mmCIF file of C-alpha atoms in Angstrom:
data_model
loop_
_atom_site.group_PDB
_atom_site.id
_atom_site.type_symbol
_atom_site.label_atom_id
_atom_site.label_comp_id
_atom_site.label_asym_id
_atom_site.label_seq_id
_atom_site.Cartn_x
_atom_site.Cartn_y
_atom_site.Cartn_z
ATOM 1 C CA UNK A 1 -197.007 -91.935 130.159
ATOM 2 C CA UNK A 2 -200.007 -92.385 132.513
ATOM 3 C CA UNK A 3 -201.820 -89.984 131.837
ATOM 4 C CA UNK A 4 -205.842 -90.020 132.115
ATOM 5 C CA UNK A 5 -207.497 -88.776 129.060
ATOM 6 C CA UNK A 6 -211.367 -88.867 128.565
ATOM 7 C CA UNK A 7 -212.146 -90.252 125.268
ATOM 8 C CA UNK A 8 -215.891 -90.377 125.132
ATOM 9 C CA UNK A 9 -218.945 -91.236 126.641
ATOM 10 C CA UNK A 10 -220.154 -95.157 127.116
ATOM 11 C CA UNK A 11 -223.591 -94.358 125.279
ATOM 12 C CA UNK A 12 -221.892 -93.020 122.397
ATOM 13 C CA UNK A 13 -219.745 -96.294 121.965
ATOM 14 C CA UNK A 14 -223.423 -98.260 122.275
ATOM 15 C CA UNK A 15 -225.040 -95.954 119.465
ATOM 16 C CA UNK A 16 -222.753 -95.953 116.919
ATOM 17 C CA UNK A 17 -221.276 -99.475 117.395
ATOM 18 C CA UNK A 18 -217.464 -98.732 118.204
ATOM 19 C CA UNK A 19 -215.258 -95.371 118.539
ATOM 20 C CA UNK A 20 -212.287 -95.300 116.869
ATOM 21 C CA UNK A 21 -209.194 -93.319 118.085
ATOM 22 C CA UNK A 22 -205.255 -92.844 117.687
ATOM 23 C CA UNK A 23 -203.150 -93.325 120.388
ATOM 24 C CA UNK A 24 -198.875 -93.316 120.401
ATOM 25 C CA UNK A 25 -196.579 -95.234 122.307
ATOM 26 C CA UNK A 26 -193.423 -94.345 124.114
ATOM 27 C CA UNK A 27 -191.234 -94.492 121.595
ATOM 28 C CA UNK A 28 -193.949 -92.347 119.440
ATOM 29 C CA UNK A 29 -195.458 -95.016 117.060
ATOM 30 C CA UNK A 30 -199.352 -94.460 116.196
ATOM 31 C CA UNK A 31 -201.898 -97.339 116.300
ATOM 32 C CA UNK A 32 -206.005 -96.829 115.687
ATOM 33 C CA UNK A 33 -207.545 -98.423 118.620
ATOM 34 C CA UNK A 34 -211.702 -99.308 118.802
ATOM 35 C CA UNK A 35 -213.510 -98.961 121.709
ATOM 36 C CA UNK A 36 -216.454 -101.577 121.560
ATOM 37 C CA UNK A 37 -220.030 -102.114 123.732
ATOM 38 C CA UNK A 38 -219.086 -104.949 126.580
ATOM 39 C CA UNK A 39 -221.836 -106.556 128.559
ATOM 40 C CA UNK A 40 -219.846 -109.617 130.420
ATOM 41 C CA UNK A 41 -218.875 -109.089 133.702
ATOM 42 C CA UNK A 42 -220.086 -105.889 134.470
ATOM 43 C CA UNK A 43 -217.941 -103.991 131.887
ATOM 44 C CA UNK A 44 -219.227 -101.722 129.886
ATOM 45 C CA UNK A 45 -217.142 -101.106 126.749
ATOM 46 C CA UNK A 46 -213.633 -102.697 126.126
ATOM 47 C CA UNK A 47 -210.870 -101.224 124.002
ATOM 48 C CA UNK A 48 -208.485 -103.063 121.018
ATOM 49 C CA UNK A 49 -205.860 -102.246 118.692
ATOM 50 C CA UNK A 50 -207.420 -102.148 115.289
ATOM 51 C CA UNK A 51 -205.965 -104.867 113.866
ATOM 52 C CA UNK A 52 -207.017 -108.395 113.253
ATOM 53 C CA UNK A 53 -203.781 -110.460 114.300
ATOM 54 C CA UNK A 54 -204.087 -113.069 111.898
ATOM 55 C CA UNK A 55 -203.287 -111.046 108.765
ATOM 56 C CA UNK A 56 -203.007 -107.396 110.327
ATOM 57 C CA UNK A 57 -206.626 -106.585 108.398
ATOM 58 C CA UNK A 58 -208.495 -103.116 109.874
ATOM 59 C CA UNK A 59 -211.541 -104.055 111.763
ATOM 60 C CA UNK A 60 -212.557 -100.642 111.266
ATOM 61 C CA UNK A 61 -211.428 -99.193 108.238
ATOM 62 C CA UNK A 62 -212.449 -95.909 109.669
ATOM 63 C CA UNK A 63 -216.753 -95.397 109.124
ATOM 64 C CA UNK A 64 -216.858 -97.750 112.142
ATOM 65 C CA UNK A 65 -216.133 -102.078 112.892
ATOM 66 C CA UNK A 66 -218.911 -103.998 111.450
ATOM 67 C CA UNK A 67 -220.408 -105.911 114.745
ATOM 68 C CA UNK A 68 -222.777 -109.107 113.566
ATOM 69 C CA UNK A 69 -224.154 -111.488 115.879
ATOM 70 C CA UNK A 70 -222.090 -109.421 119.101
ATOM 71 C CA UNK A 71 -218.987 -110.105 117.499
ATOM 72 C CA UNK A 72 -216.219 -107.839 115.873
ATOM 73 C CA UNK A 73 -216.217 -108.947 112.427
ATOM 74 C CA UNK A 74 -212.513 -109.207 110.409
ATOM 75 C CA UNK A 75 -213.516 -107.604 106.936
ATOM 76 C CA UNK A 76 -211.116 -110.026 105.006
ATOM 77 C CA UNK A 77 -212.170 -113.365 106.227
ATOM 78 C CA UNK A 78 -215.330 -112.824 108.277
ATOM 79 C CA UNK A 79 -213.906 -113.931 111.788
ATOM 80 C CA UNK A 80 -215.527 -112.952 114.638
ATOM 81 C CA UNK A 81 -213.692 -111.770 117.634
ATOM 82 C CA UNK A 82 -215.663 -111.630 121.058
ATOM 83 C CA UNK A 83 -216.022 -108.103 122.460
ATOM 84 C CA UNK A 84 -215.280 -108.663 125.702
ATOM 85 C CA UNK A 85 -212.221 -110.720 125.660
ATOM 86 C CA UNK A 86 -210.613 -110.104 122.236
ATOM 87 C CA UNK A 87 -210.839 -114.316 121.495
ATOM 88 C CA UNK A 88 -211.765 -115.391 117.810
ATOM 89 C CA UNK A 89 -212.900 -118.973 117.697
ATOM 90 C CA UNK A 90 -213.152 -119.327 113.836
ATOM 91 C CA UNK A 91 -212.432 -118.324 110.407
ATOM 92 C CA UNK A 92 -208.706 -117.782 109.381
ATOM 93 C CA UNK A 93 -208.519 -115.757 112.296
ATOM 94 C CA UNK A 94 -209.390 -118.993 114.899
ATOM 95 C CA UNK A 95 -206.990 -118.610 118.057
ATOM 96 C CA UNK A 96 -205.745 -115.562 117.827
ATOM 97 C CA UNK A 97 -206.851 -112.212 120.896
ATOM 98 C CA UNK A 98 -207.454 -108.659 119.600
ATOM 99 C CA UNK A 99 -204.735 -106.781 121.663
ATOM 100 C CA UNK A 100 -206.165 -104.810 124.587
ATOM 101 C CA UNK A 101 -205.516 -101.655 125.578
ATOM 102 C CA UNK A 102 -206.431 -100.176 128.698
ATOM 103 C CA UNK A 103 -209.308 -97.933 129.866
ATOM 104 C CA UNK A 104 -211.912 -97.170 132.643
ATOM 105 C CA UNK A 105 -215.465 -96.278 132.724
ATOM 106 C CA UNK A 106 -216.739 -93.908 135.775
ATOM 107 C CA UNK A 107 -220.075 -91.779 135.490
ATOM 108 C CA UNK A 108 -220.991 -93.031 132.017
ATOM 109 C CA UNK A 109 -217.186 -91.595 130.406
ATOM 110 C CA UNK A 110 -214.629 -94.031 128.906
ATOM 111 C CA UNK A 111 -211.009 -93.051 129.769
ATOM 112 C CA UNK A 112 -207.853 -93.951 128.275
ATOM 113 C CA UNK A 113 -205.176 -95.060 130.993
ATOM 114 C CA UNK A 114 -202.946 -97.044 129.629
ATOM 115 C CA UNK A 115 -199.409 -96.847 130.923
ATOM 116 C CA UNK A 116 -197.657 -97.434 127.553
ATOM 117 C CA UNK A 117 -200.074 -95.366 125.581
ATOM 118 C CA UNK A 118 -200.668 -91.665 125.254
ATOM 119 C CA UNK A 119 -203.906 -90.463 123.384
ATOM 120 C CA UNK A 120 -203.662 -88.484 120.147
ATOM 121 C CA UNK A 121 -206.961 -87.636 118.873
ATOM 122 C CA UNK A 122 -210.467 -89.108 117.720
ATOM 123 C CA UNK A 123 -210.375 -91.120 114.916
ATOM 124 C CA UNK A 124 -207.937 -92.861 112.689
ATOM 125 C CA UNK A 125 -204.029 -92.173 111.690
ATOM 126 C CA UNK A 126 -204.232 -89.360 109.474
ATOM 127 C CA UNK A 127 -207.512 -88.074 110.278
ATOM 128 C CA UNK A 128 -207.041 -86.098 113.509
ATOM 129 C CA UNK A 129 -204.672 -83.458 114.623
ATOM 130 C CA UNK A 130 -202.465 -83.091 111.225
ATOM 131 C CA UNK A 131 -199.724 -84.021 112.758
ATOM 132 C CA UNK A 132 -198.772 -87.263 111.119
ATOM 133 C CA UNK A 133 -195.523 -86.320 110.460
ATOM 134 C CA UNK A 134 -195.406 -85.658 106.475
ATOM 135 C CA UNK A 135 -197.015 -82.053 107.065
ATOM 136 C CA UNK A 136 -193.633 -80.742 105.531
ATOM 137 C CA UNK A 137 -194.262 -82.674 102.459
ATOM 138 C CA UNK A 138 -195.986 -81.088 99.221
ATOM 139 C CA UNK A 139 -199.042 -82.341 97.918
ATOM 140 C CA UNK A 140 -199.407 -84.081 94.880
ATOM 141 C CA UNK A 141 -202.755 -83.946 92.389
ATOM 142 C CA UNK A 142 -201.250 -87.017 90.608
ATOM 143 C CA UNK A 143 -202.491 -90.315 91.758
ATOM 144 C CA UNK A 144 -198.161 -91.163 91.649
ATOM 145 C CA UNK A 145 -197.237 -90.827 95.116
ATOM 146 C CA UNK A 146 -193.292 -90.134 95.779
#
């Protein structure tokens, strides 16, 4: 699965806060990964599944992570997880690591290359390409889903 796929450009990431995006796995799961502004060590932006591990919480619900004093900010308990390395320290959420995923930065662009992870589109699941698999379903007008 390693393929390179440009997914946006650093100063974008720094503008709006975080970029969210859909990847799939090899055995063609989905996850919503953030990309996030870095400044340790000389990266630039780092990339996490969107997921707060301690009670599987969206960090960005999709209108982009809230980021308060340089930390990712769990909306259900208000941890803070460190950019750059994925570590919360407090909150509910103390000891737990955002999982990474991997990309590069060259000439300003972020690119997904992650061996285990193909990209599928800007955005979160079931706001992209249409294809998250219940295209074949009918659409309801009741608020009952079946």
């Amino acid at each position: 699965m390693a393929e390179r796929t440009r997914l946006t450009a650093v100063e974008t990431v720094r503008e709006e806060g975080s970029w969210l995006f859909t990847i799939e796995d090899r055995h063609g799961d989905r996850e919503e990964v953030i990309l996030v502004p870095c400044e340790d060590d000389g990266a630039e932006v780092e990339a996490w599944v969107n997921v707060c591990p301690h009670e599987a919480q969206r960090l960005d619900p999709g209108f982009g992570a809230t980021i308060r004093e340089g930390g990712i900010v769990c909306p259900r308990h208000g941890s803070l997880f460190e950019p750059c390395t994925g570590d919360c320290d407090n909150g509910e959420a103390a000891g737990t690591t955002l999982r990474p995923v991997e990309t590069v930065v060259e000439l300003g662009s972020v690119y997904l290359v992650d061996e285990d992870a193909r990209f599928r589109h800007a955005g979160g699941i079931g706001s992209g390409d249409g294809d998250d698999g219940d295209d074949d379903m009918p659409g309801s007008t009741s608020h009952i889903g079946f």
